[in-house]
C-alpha positions as protocol buffer text, in pm:
chain_id: "A"
residue {
  index: 1
  type: VAL
  ca { x: -4616 y: -1095 z: -4392 }
}
residue {
  index: 2
  type: ALA
  ca { x: -4569 y: -888 z: -4018 }
}
residue {
  index: 3
  type: SER
  ca { x: -4274 y: -1039 z: -3796 }
}
residue {
  index: 4
  type: ALA
  ca { x: -4094 y: -957 z: -3465 }
}
residue {
  index: 5
  type: GLY
  ca { x: -3864 y: -1084 z: -3286 }
}
residue {
  index: 6
  type: TRP
  ca { x: -3685 y: -1102 z: -2954 }
}
residue {
  index: 7
  type: GLY
  ca { x: -3410 y: -1256 z: -2889 }
}
residue {
  index: 8
  type: TYR
  ca { x: -2965 y: -1324 z: -2783 }
}
residue {
  index: 9
  type: LYS
  ca { x: -2700 y: -1393 z: -3008 }
}
residue {
  index: 10
  type: TRP
  ca { x: -2307 y: -1397 z: -2876 }
}
residue {
  index: 11
  type: GLY
  ca { x: -1974 y: -1620 z: -2954 }
}
residue {
  index: 12
  type: MET
  ca { x: -1649 y: -1666 z: -2836 }
}
residue {
  index: 13
  type: GLN
  ca { x: -1328 y: -1461 z: -2859 }
}
residue {
  index: 14
  type: ASN
  ca { x: -1175 y: -1579 z: -3102 }
}
residue {
  index: 15
  type: GLN
  ca { x: -1479 y: -1548 z: -3339 }
}
residue {
  index: 16
  type: ARG
  ca { x: -1481 y: -1941 z: -3396 }
}
residue {
  index: 17
  type: MET
  ca { x: -1837 y: -2002 z: -3200 }
}
residue {
  index: 18
  type: GLN
  ca { x: -2147 y: -1864 z: -3251 }
}
residue {
  index: 19
  type: HIS
  ca { x: -2503 y: -1866 z: -3058 }
}
residue {
  index: 20
  type: ARG
  ca { x: -2833 y: -1742 z: -3100 }
}
residue {
  index: 21
  type: VAL
  ca { x: -3144 y: -1832 z: -2868 }
}
residue {
  index: 22
  type: ASP
  ca { x: -3451 y: -1685 z: -3028 }
}
residue {
  index: 23
  type: LEU
  ca { x: -3674 y: -1672 z: -2727 }
}
residue {
  index: 24
  type: ILE
  ca { x: -3968 y: -1527 z: -2893 }
}
residue {
  index: 25
  type: ASP
  ca { x: -4066 y: -1493 z: -3283 }
}
residue {
  index: 26
  type: ILE
  ca { x: -4380 y: -1444 z: -3446 }
}
residue {
  index: 27
  type: ASN
  ca { x: -4469 y: -1413 z: -3776 }
}
residue {
  index: 28
  type: TYR
  ca { x: -4855 y: -1297 z: -3886 }
}
residue {
  index: 29
  type: LEU
  ca { x: -4987 y: -1435 z: -4312 }
}
residue {
  index: 30
  type: TYR
  ca { x: -5264 y: -1181 z: -4382 }
}
residue {
  index: 31
  type: MET
  ca { x: -5402 y: -1250 z: -4747 }
}
residue {
  index: 32
  type: PRO
  ca { x: -5597 y: -937 z: -4814 }
}
residue {
  index: 33
  type: ARG
  ca { x: -5774 y: -1049 z: -5197 }
}
residue {
  index: 34
  type: ILE
  ca { x: -5790 y: -1366 z: -5354 }
}
residue {
  index: 35
  type: ASP
  ca { x: -5909 y: -1319 z: -5693 }
}
residue {
  index: 36
  type: PRO
  ca { x: -6258 y: -1492 z: -5717 }
}
residue {
  index: 37
  type: ASP
  ca { x: -6164 y: -1694 z: -6024 }
}
residue {
  index: 38
  type: PHE
  ca { x: -5821 y: -1843 z: -5869 }
}
residue {
  index: 39
  type: GLU
  ca { x: -6014 y: -1941 z: -5497 }
}
residue {
  index: 40
  type: GLU
  ca { x: -6340 y: -2092 z: -5716 }
}
residue {
  index: 41
  type: LYS
  ca { x: -6140 y: -2216 z: -5978 }
}
residue {
  index: 42
  type: TYR
  ca { x: -5758 y: -2392 z: -5748 }
}
residue {
  index: 43
  type: LEU
  ca { x: -5908 y: -2336 z: -5323 }
}
residue {
  index: 44
  type: ASN
  ca { x: -6253 y: -2391 z: -5302 }
}
residue {
  index: 45
  type: GLN
  ca { x: -6264 y: -2765 z: -5537 }
}
residue {
  index: 46
  type: ASP
  ca { x: -6061 y: -2972 z: -5316 }
}
residue {
  index: 47
  type: GLN
  ca { x: -5850 y: -3034 z: -5559 }
}
residue {
  index: 48
  type: SER
  ca { x: -5505 y: -2962 z: -5357 }
}
residue {
  index: 49
  type: TYR
  ca { x: -5498 y: -2924 z: -4948 }
}
residue {
  index: 50
  type: ILE
  ca { x: -5108 y: -2761 z: -5019 }
}
residue {
  index: 51
  type: LEU
  ca { x: -5299 y: -2509 z: -5240 }
}
residue {
  index: 52
  type: LYS
  ca { x: -5607 y: -2428 z: -4967 }
}
residue {
  index: 53
  type: TYR
  ca { x: -5275 y: -2452 z: -4692 }
}
residue {
  index: 54
  type: ASN
  ca { x: -5095 y: -2223 z: -4826 }
}
residue {
  index: 55
  type: TYR
  ca { x: -5331 y: -1889 z: -4866 }
}
residue {
  index: 56
  type: ASP
  ca { x: -5495 y: -1917 z: -4587 }
}
residue {
  index: 57
  type: ASP
  ca { x: -5437 y: -1676 z: -4300 }
}
residue {
  index: 58
  type: ARG
  ca { x: -5170 y: -1823 z: -4067 }
}
residue {
  index: 59
  type: LEU
  ca { x: -4987 y: -1734 z: -3710 }
}
residue {
  index: 60
  type: ILE
  ca { x: -4617 y: -1853 z: -3653 }
}
residue {
  index: 61
  type: VAL
  ca { x: -4502 y: -1806 z: -3289 }
}
residue {
  index: 62
  type: ARG
  ca { x: -4148 y: -2047 z: -3236 }
}
residue {
  index: 63
  type: MET
  ca { x: -3855 y: -2034 z: -3035 }
}
residue {
  index: 64
  type: GLY
  ca { x: -3529 y: -2173 z: -3143 }
}
residue {
  index: 65
  type: TYR
  ca { x: -3179 y: -2216 z: -3085 }
}
residue {
  index: 66
  type: SER
  ca { x: -2896 y: -2244 z: -3337 }
}
residue {
  index: 67
  type: PHE
  ca { x: -2529 y: -2267 z: -3317 }
}
residue {
  index: 68
  type: ILE
  ca { x: -2181 y: -2220 z: -3565 }
}
residue {
  index: 69
  type: TYR
  ca { x: -1853 y: -2321 z: -3533 }
}
residue {
  index: 70
  type: ASN
  ca { x: -1566 y: -2295 z: -3777 }
}
residue {
  index: 71
  type: SER
  ca { x: -1223 y: -2414 z: -3701 }
}
residue {
  index: 72
  type: SER
  ca { x: -1047 y: -2153 z: -3970 }
}
residue {
  index: 73
  type: GLY
  ca { x: -1075 y: -1886 z: -3616 }
}
residue {
  index: 74
  type: SER
  ca { x: -1347 y: -1705 z: -3792 }
}
residue {
  index: 75
  type: LEU
  ca { x: -1714 y: -1743 z: -3931 }
}
residue {
  index: 76
  type: PHE
  ca { x: -1748 y: -1561 z: -4216 }
}
residue {
  index: 77
  type: ARG
  ca { x: -1402 y: -1661 z: -4339 }
}
residue {
  index: 78
  type: ASP
  ca { x: -1352 y: -1818 z: -4706 }
}
residue {
  index: 79
  type: ASN
  ca { x: -1230 y: -2164 z: -4619 }
}
residue {
  index: 80
  type: SER
  ca { x: -1076 y: -2238 z: -4903 }
}
residue {
  index: 81
  type: VAL
  ca { x: -813 y: -1985 z: -4871 }
}
residue {
  index: 82
  type: VAL
  ca { x: -666 y: -2104 z: -4476 }
}
residue {
  index: 83
  type: GLY
  ca { x: -584 y: -2472 z: -4527 }
}
residue {
  index: 84
  type: ASN
  ca { x: -684 y: -2773 z: -4352 }
}
residue {
  index: 85
  type: SER
  ca { x: -1064 y: -2699 z: -4177 }
}
residue {
  index: 86
  type: HIS
  ca { x: -1444 y: -2783 z: -4099 }
}
residue {
  index: 87
  type: ALA
  ca { x: -1720 y: -2563 z: -4018 }
}
residue {
  index: 88
  type: PHE
  ca { x: -2026 y: -2685 z: -3855 }
}
residue {
  index: 89
  type: ARG
  ca { x: -2369 y: -2563 z: -3796 }
}
residue {
  index: 90
  type: PHE
  ca { x: -2698 y: -2679 z: -3642 }
}
residue {
  index: 91
  type: ASN
  ca { x: -3008 y: -2530 z: -3565 }
}
residue {
  index: 92
  type: ILE
  ca { x: -3335 y: -2619 z: -3403 }
}
residue {
  index: 93
  type: GLU
  ca { x: -3693 y: -2477 z: -3357 }
}
residue {
  index: 94
  type: SER
  ca { x: -4043 y: -2482 z: -3237 }
}
residue {
  index: 95
  type: ALA
  ca { x: -4375 y: -2275 z: -3281 }
}
residue {
  index: 96
  type: GLY
  ca { x: -4727 y: -2339 z: -3142 }
}
residue {
  index: 97
  type: ASN
  ca { x: -4630 y: -2527 z: -2872 }
}
residue {
  index: 98
  type: LEU
  ca { x: -4814 y: -2301 z: -2585 }
}
residue {
  index: 99
  type: LEU
  ca { x: -5055 y: -2150 z: -2812 }
}
residue {
  index: 100
  type: TYR
  ca { x: -5136 y: -2513 z: -2854 }
}
residue {
  index: 101
  type: GLY
  ca { x: -5162 y: -2570 z: -2452 }
}
residue {
  index: 102
  type: LEU
  ca { x: -5354 y: -2265 z: -2382 }
}
residue {
  index: 103
  type: ALA
  ca { x: -5621 y: -2339 z: -2658 }
}
residue {
  index: 104
  type: ARG
  ca { x: -5673 y: -2718 z: -2521 }
}
residue {
  index: 105
  type: LEU
  ca { x: -5689 y: -2564 z: -2145 }
}
residue {
  index: 106
  type: THR
  ca { x: -5944 y: -2271 z: -2260 }
}
residue {
  index: 107
  type: LYS
  ca { x: -6119 y: -2480 z: -2555 }
}
residue {
  index: 108
  type: MET
  ca { x: -6080 y: -2218 z: -2786 }
}
residue {
  index: 109
  type: HIS
  ca { x: -6207 y: -2199 z: -3136 }
}
residue {
  index: 110
  type: GLN
  ca { x: -6191 y: -2414 z: -3388 }
}
residue {
  index: 111
  type: ASN
  ca { x: -6226 y: -2381 z: -3746 }
}
residue {
  index: 112
  type: ALA
  ca { x: -6370 y: -2577 z: -3964 }
}
residue {
  index: 113
  type: ASP
  ca { x: -6058 y: -2782 z: -4033 }
}
residue {
  index: 114
  type: GLY
  ca { x: -6013 y: -2877 z: -3669 }
}
residue {
  index: 115
  type: GLU
  ca { x: -5779 y: -2557 z: -3597 }
}
residue {
  index: 116
  type: TYR
  ca { x: -5693 y: -2411 z: -3316 }
}
residue {
  index: 117
  type: THR
  ca { x: -5711 y: -1990 z: -3410 }
}
residue {
  index: 118
  type: VAL
  ca { x: -5603 y: -1690 z: -3223 }
}
residue {
  index: 119
  type: LEU
  ca { x: -5851 y: -1394 z: -3333 }
}
residue {
  index: 120
  type: ASN
  ca { x: -5974 y: -1684 z: -3588 }
}
residue {
  index: 121
  type: ILE
  ca { x: -5673 y: -1701 z: -3748 }
}
residue {
  index: 122
  type: PRO
  ca { x: -5504 y: -2040 z: -3732 }
}
residue {
  index: 123
  type: PHE
  ca { x: -5138 y: -2079 z: -3561 }
}
residue {
  index: 124
  type: ALA
  ca { x: -4888 y: -2300 z: -3728 }
}
residue {
  index: 125
  type: GLN
  ca { x: -4720 y: -2618 z: -3481 }
}
residue {
  index: 126
  type: TYR
  ca { x: -4460 y: -2767 z: -3555 }
}
residue {
  index: 127
  type: VAL
  ca { x: -4073 y: -2898 z: -3454 }
}
residue {
  index: 128
  type: LYS
  ca { x: -3728 y: -2843 z: -3697 }
}
residue {
  index: 129
  type: MET
  ca { x: -3356 y: -2955 z: -3684 }
}
residue {
  index: 130
  type: ASP
  ca { x: -3100 y: -2865 z: -3989 }
}
residue {
  index: 131
  type: LEU
  ca { x: -2747 y: -2998 z: -3985 }
}
residue {
  index: 132
  type: ASP
  ca { x: -2471 y: -2863 z: -4242 }
}
residue {
  index: 133
  type: PHE
  ca { x: -2066 y: -3010 z: -4201 }
}
residue {
  index: 134
  type: THR
  ca { x: -1821 y: -2837 z: -4436 }
}
residue {
  index: 135
  type: LYS
  ca { x: -1465 y: -2990 z: -4448 }
}
residue {
  index: 136
  type: ASN
  ca { x: -1195 y: -2872 z: -4612 }
}
residue {
  index: 137
  type: PHE
  ca { x: -827 y: -3043 z: -4762 }
}
residue {
  index: 138
  type: GLN
  ca { x: -621 y: -2777 z: -4860 }
}
residue {
  index: 139
  type: MET
  ca { x: -413 y: -2969 z: -5136 }
}
residue {
  index: 140
  type: ASP
  ca { x: -131 y: -2731 z: -5184 }
}
residue {
  index: 141
  type: GLN
  ca { x: -168 y: -2365 z: -5191 }
}
residue {
  index: 142
  type: ARG
  ca { x: -374 y: -2403 z: -5559 }
}
residue {
  index: 143
  type: ASN
  ca { x: -574 y: -2652 z: -5481 }
}
residue {
  index: 144
  type: ALA
  ca { x: -850 y: -2740 z: -5202 }
}
residue {
  index: 145
  type: LEU
  ca { x: -1082 y: -3018 z: -5203 }
}
residue {
  index: 146
  type: VAL
  ca { x: -1453 y: -2911 z: -5003 }
}
residue {
  index: 147
  type: PHE
  ca { x: -1707 y: -3190 z: -4860 }
}
residue {
  index: 148
  type: HIS
  ca { x: -2048 y: -3036 z: -4772 }
}
residue {
  index: 149
  type: LEU
  ca { x: -2315 y: -3278 z: -4615 }
}
residue {
  index: 150
  type: GLY
  ca { x: -2658 y: -3137 z: -4477 }
}
residue {
  index: 151
  type: ALA
  ca { x: -3000 y: -3298 z: -4367 }
}
residue {
  index: 152
  type: GLY
  ca { x: -3286 y: -3197 z: -4255 }
}
residue {
  index: 153
  type: VAL
  ca { x: -3625 y: -3235 z: -4070 }
}
residue {
  index: 154
  type: ALA
  ca { x: -3976 y: -3101 z: -3953 }
}
residue {
  index: 155
  type: ILE
  ca { x: -4220 y: -3203 z: -3802 }
}
residue {
  index: 156
  type: PRO
  ca { x: -4592 y: -3032 z: -3826 }
}
residue {
  index: 157
  type: TYR
  ca { x: -4839 y: -3211 z: -3532 }
}
residue {
  index: 158
  type: GLY
  ca { x: -5054 y: -3070 z: -3303 }
}
residue {
  index: 159
  type: ASN
  ca { x: -5273 y: -2809 z: -3442 }
}
residue {
  index: 160
  type: ALA
  ca { x: -5074 y: -2848 z: -3807 }
}
residue {
  index: 161
  type: ARG
  ca { x: -5051 y: -3144 z: -4061 }
}
residue {
  index: 162
  type: MET
  ca { x: -4881 y: -2969 z: -4299 }
}
residue {
  index: 163
  type: LEU
  ca { x: -4544 y: -2673 z: -4262 }
}
residue {
  index: 164
  type: PRO
  ca { x: -4607 y: -2355 z: -4359 }
}
residue {
  index: 165
  type: PHE
  ca { x: -4448 y: -2338 z: -4672 }
}
residue {
  index: 166
  type: GLU
  ca { x: -4182 y: -2054 z: -4602 }
}
residue {
  index: 167
  type: LYS
  ca { x: -4084 y: -2362 z: -4403 }
}
residue {
  index: 168
  type: ARG
  ca { x: -4079 y: -2619 z: -4616 }
}
residue {
  index: 169
  type: TYR
  ca { x: -3788 y: -2792 z: -4816 }
}
residue {
  index: 170
  type: PHE
  ca { x: -3755 y: -2731 z: -5133 }
}
residue {
  index: 171
  type: SER
  ca { x: -3465 y: -2893 z: -5377 }
}
residue {
  index: 172
  type: GLY
  ca { x: -3258 y: -2768 z: -5655 }
}
residue {
  index: 173
  type: GLY
  ca { x: -3060 y: -2421 z: -5775 }
}
residue {
  index: 174
  type: ALA
  ca { x: -2778 y: -2254 z: -5649 }
}
residue {
  index: 175
  type: ASN
  ca { x: -2697 y: -2424 z: -5328 }
}
residue {
  index: 176
  type: SER
  ca { x: -2872 y: -2762 z: -5386 }
}
residue {
  index: 177
  type: VAL
  ca { x: -2822 y: -3020 z: -5651 }
}
residue {
  index: 178
  type: ARG
  ca { x: -2725 y: -2770 z: -5964 }
}
residue {
  index: 179
  type: GLY
  ca { x: -2827 y: -2946 z: -6220 }
}
residue {
  index: 180
  type: TRP
  ca { x: -3184 y: -2916 z: -6122 }
}
residue {
  index: 181
  type: SER
  ca { x: -3330 y: -2579 z: -6161 }
}
residue {
  index: 182
  type: VAL
  ca { x: -3498 y: -2456 z: -5780 }
}
residue {
  index: 183
  type: ARG
  ca { x: -3780 y: -2647 z: -5646 }
}
residue {
  index: 184
  type: GLU
  ca { x: -3764 y: -2886 z: -5959 }
}
residue {
  index: 185
  type: LEU
  ca { x: -3695 y: -3204 z: -5808 }
}
residue {
  index: 186
  type: GLY
  ca { x: -3848 y: -3380 z: -5556 }
}
residue {
  index: 187
  type: PRO
  ca { x: -4012 y: -3450 z: -5325 }
}
residue {
  index: 188
  type: GLY
  ca { x: -3942 y: -3816 z: -5381 }
}
residue {
  index: 189
  type: SER
  ca { x: -3981 y: -3947 z: -5746 }
}
residue {
  index: 190
  type: PHE
  ca { x: -4258 y: -3726 z: -5754 }
}
residue {
  index: 191
  type: ASP
  ca { x: -4258 y: -3506 z: -6061 }
}
residue {
  index: 192
  type: SER
  ca { x: -4501 y: -3265 z: -6152 }
}
residue {
  index: 193
  type: PRO
  ca { x: -4693 y: -3227 z: -6416 }
}
residue {
  index: 194
  type: ASN
  ca { x: -4810 y: -2893 z: -6436 }
}
residue {
  index: 195
  type: ASN
  ca { x: -4488 y: -2768 z: -6214 }
}
residue {
  index: 196
  type: ASN
  ca { x: -4622 y: -2604 z: -5978 }
}
residue {
  index: 197
  type: PHE
  ca { x: -4357 y: -2542 z: -5710 }
}
residue {
  index: 198
  type: LEU
  ca { x: -4561 y: -2540 z: -5439 }
}
residue {
  index: 199
  type: ASN
  ca { x: -4623 y: -2940 z: -5470 }
}
residue {
  index: 200
  type: GLN
  ca { x: -4276 y: -2961 z: -5530 }
}
residue {
  index: 201
  type: THR
  ca { x: -4177 y: -2880 z: -5124 }
}
residue {
  index: 202
  type: GLY
  ca { x: -4123 y: -3120 z: -4852 }
}
residue {
  index: 203
  type: ASP
  ca { x: -4067 y: -3201 z: -4440 }
}
residue {
  index: 204
  type: ILE
  ca { x: -3700 y: -3399 z: -4539 }
}
residue {
  index: 205
  type: LYS
  ca { x: -3406 y: -3323 z: -4721 }
}
residue {
  index: 206
  type: LEU
  ca { x: -3033 y: -3443 z: -4771 }
}
residue {
  index: 207
  type: ASP
  ca { x: -2791 y: -3262 z: -4960 }
}
residue {
  index: 208
  type: ALA
  ca { x: -2420 y: -3357 z: -5030 }
}
residue {
  index: 209
  type: ASN
  ca { x: -2139 y: -3230 z: -5284 }
}
residue {
  index: 210
  type: VAL
  ca { x: -1791 y: -3276 z: -5297 }
}
residue {
  index: 211
  type: GLU
  ca { x: -1606 y: -2987 z: -5466 }
}
residue {
  index: 212
  type: TYR
  ca { x: -1253 y: -2928 z: -5633 }
}
residue {
  index: 213
  type: ARG
  ca { x: -1119 y: -2521 z: -5635 }
}
residue {
  index: 214
  type: THR
  ca { x: -823 y: -2409 z: -5796 }
}
residue {
  index: 215
  type: ARG
  ca { x: -687 y: -2052 z: -5816 }
}
residue {
  index: 216
  type: LEU
  ca { x: -680 y: -1947 z: -6239 }
}
residue {
  index: 217
  type: PHE
  ca { x: -542 y: -1618 z: -6194 }
}
residue {
  index: 218
  type: TRP
  ca { x: -558 y: -1276 z: -6051 }
}
residue {
  index: 219
  type: LYS
  ca { x: -915 y: -1262 z: -5875 }
}
residue {
  index: 220
  type: PHE
  ca { x: -1048 y: -1556 z: -6046 }
}
residue {
  index: 221
  type: ARG
  ca { x: -1152 y: -1959 z: -5913 }
}
residue {
  index: 222
  type: GLY
  ca { x: -1224 y: -2264 z: -6107 }
}
residue {
  index: 223
  type: ALA
  ca { x: -1438 y: -2532 z: -5957 }
}
residue {
  index: 224
  type: ALA
  ca { x: -1559 y: -2871 z: -6030 }
}
residue {
  index: 225
  type: PHE
  ca { x: -1854 y: -3066 z: -5860 }
}
residue {
  index: 226
  type: ILE
  ca { x: -2061 y: -3305 z: -5782 }
}
residue {
  index: 227
  type: ASP
  ca { x: -2382 y: -3284 z: -5596 }
}
residue {
  index: 228
  type: ALA
  ca { x: -2625 y: -3529 z: -5491 }
}
residue {
  index: 229
  type: GLY
  ca { x: -2915 y: -3530 z: -5289 }
}
residue {
  index: 230
  type: ASN
  ca { x: -3367 y: -3464 z: -5249 }
}
residue {
  index: 231
  type: ILE
  ca { x: -3629 y: -3354 z: -5034 }
}
residue {
  index: 232
  type: TRP
  ca { x: -3930 y: -3584 z: -4936 }
}
residue {
  index: 233
  type: THR
  ca { x: -4254 y: -3602 z: -4690 }
}
residue {
  index: 234
  type: LEU
  ca { x: -4297 y: -3722 z: -4390 }
}
residue {
  index: 235
  type: ARG
  ca { x: -4742 y: -3815 z: -4489 }
}
residue {
  index: 236
  type: ASN
  ca { x: -4875 y: -3964 z: -4803 }
}
residue {
  index: 237
  type: TYR
  ca { x: -5004 y: -3621 z: -4989 }
}
residue {
  index: 238
  type: GLU
  ca { x: -5257 y: -3714 z: -5246 }
}
residue {
  index: 239
  type: GLU
  ca { x: -5100 y: -3441 z: -5430 }
}
residue {
  index: 240
  type: GLN
  ca { x: -4745 y: -3585 z: -5429 }
}
residue {
  index: 241
  type: PRO
  ca { x: -4774 y: -3919 z: -5453 }
}
residue {
  index: 242
  type: ASP
  ca { x: -4435 y: -4166 z: -5456 }
}
residue {
  index: 243
  type: GLY
  ca { x: -4351 y: -3870 z: -5254 }
}
residue {
  index: 244
  type: GLN
  ca { x: -4314 y: -3973 z: -4901 }
}
residue {
  index: 245
  type: PHE
  ca { x: -3994 y: -4060 z: -4709 }
}
residue {
  index: 246
  type: LYS
  ca { x: -3906 y: -4465 z: -4705 }
}
residue {
  index: 247
  type: PHE
  ca { x: -3644 y: -4592 z: -4528 }
}
residue {
  index: 248
  type: ASN
  ca { x: -3647 y: -4892 z: -4860 }
}
residue {
  index: 249
  type: GLN
  ca { x: -3698 y: -4661 z: -5076 }
}
residue {
  index: 250
  type: PHE
  ca { x: -3521 y: -4296 z: -4999 }
}
residue {
  index: 251
  type: TYR
  ca { x: -3185 y: -4386 z: -5128 }
}
residue {
  index: 252
  type: LYS
  ca { x: -3263 y: -4485 z: -5474 }
}
residue {
  index: 253
  type: GLN
  ca { x: -3412 y: -4148 z: -5512 }
}
residue {
  index: 254
  type: ILE
  ca { x: -3173 y: -3978 z: -5452 }
}
residue {
  index: 255
  type: SER
  ca { x: -3041 y: -3707 z: -5773 }
}
residue {
  index: 256
  type: VAL
  ca { x: -2738 y: -3701 z: -5869 }
}
residue {
  index: 257
  type: ALA
  ca { x: -2555 y: -3365 z: -6096 }
}
residue {
  index: 258
  type: TYR
  ca { x: -2231 y: -3296 z: -6211 }
}
residue {
  index: 259
  type: GLY
  ca { x: -2126 y: -2940 z: -6305 }
}
residue {
  index: 260
  type: VAL
  ca { x: -1799 y: -2681 z: -6341 }
}
residue {
  index: 261
  type: GLY
  ca { x: -1789 y: -2330 z: -6206 }
}
residue {
  index: 262
  type: LEU
  ca { x: -1617 y: -1986 z: -6249 }
}
residue {
  index: 263
  type: ARG
  ca { x: -1562 y: -1830 z: -5901 }
}
residue {
  index: 264
  type: MET
  ca { x: -1398 y: -1368 z: -5828 }
}
residue {
  index: 265
  type: ASP
  ca { x: -1275 y: -1372 z: -5535 }
}
residue {
  index: 266
  type: LEU
  ca { x: -1343 y: -1005 z: -5458 }
}
residue {
  index: 267
  type: ASP
  ca { x: -1230 y: -1100 z: -5049 }
}
residue {
  index: 268
  type: PHE
  ca { x: -1559 y: -914 z: -4893 }
}
residue {
  index: 269
  type: PHE
  ca { x: -1787 y: -1124 z: -5116 }
}
residue {
  index: 270
  type: ILE
  ca { x: -1756 y: -1399 z: -5395 }
}
residue {
  index: 271
  type: VAL
  ca { x: -1947 y: -1395 z: -5719 }
}
residue {
  index: 272
  type: ARG
  ca { x: -1995 y: -1723 z: -5866 }
}
residue {
  index: 273
  type: LEU
  ca { x: -2206 y: -1873 z: -6185 }
}
residue {
  index: 274
  type: ASP
  ca { x: -2220 y: -2229 z: -6187 }
}
residue {
  index: 275
  type: TRP
  ca { x: -2334 y: -2507 z: -6475 }
}
residue {
  index: 276
  type: GLY
  ca { x: -2451 y: -2799 z: -6419 }
}
residue {
  index: 277
  type: TRP
  ca { x: -2554 y: -3109 z: -6546 }
}
residue {
  index: 278
  type: LYS
  ca { x: -2856 y: -3392 z: -6409 }
}
residue {
  index: 279
  type: ALA
  ca { x: -2664 y: -3716 z: -6405 }
}
residue {
  index: 280
  type: LEU
  ca { x: -2923 y: -3997 z: -6161 }
}
């Protein structure tokens, strides 16, 4: 993977806000060698479009904007120790539009999958948006209740039928629904029969949790939490049955987990250990 970018970042003097503009960000994924047996067994048999797509060389030329706000007065402060506060993050990015316009205008070469290529390298085209909100209620000097809500959607179009793997969403793990292992949940009600993590990715993500936090002794903190969420696909992929987002079904496919955690607050970073169990 080779990458290069040019962007600007600035913030207010009180550090509550931060803006970032990526004028251009170029990522090139090159696959120098694929084992012939693997290629014949998995990539040349049309068994999985998702698998094949993610083992092709790919060019991503994107631009984007992100905004961060933290009412506590510092972007990097732990909100649980500063009283009632809230934080908000927003990010939007788009890739491939200029290249696609140029390709249509100059009638660039298309590969066997109908994708325009630059120096025989197909380029990705998509738009992606993420929102994240956290609210902290300080009950007293030792106890706090924290609510978090996150959502994201990424839409491939034009020169792409699918998002690059690194731009797709996954669910489960330490920063998602903690009763599931990373990339174990979703999309939708799909359950991968062979635990293929490439198939357990999606284009839409919803995450929510509520966490009770308390001071124990010295640097140690305790927590109890409930997590909910899942991922979905925008299209009905054959390799991901029951994974497509549908307004009349998605709320039935939201999974729930609960658990407890132990934290060690070292001021400049926090060591976190969580135990989560599946509930729904």
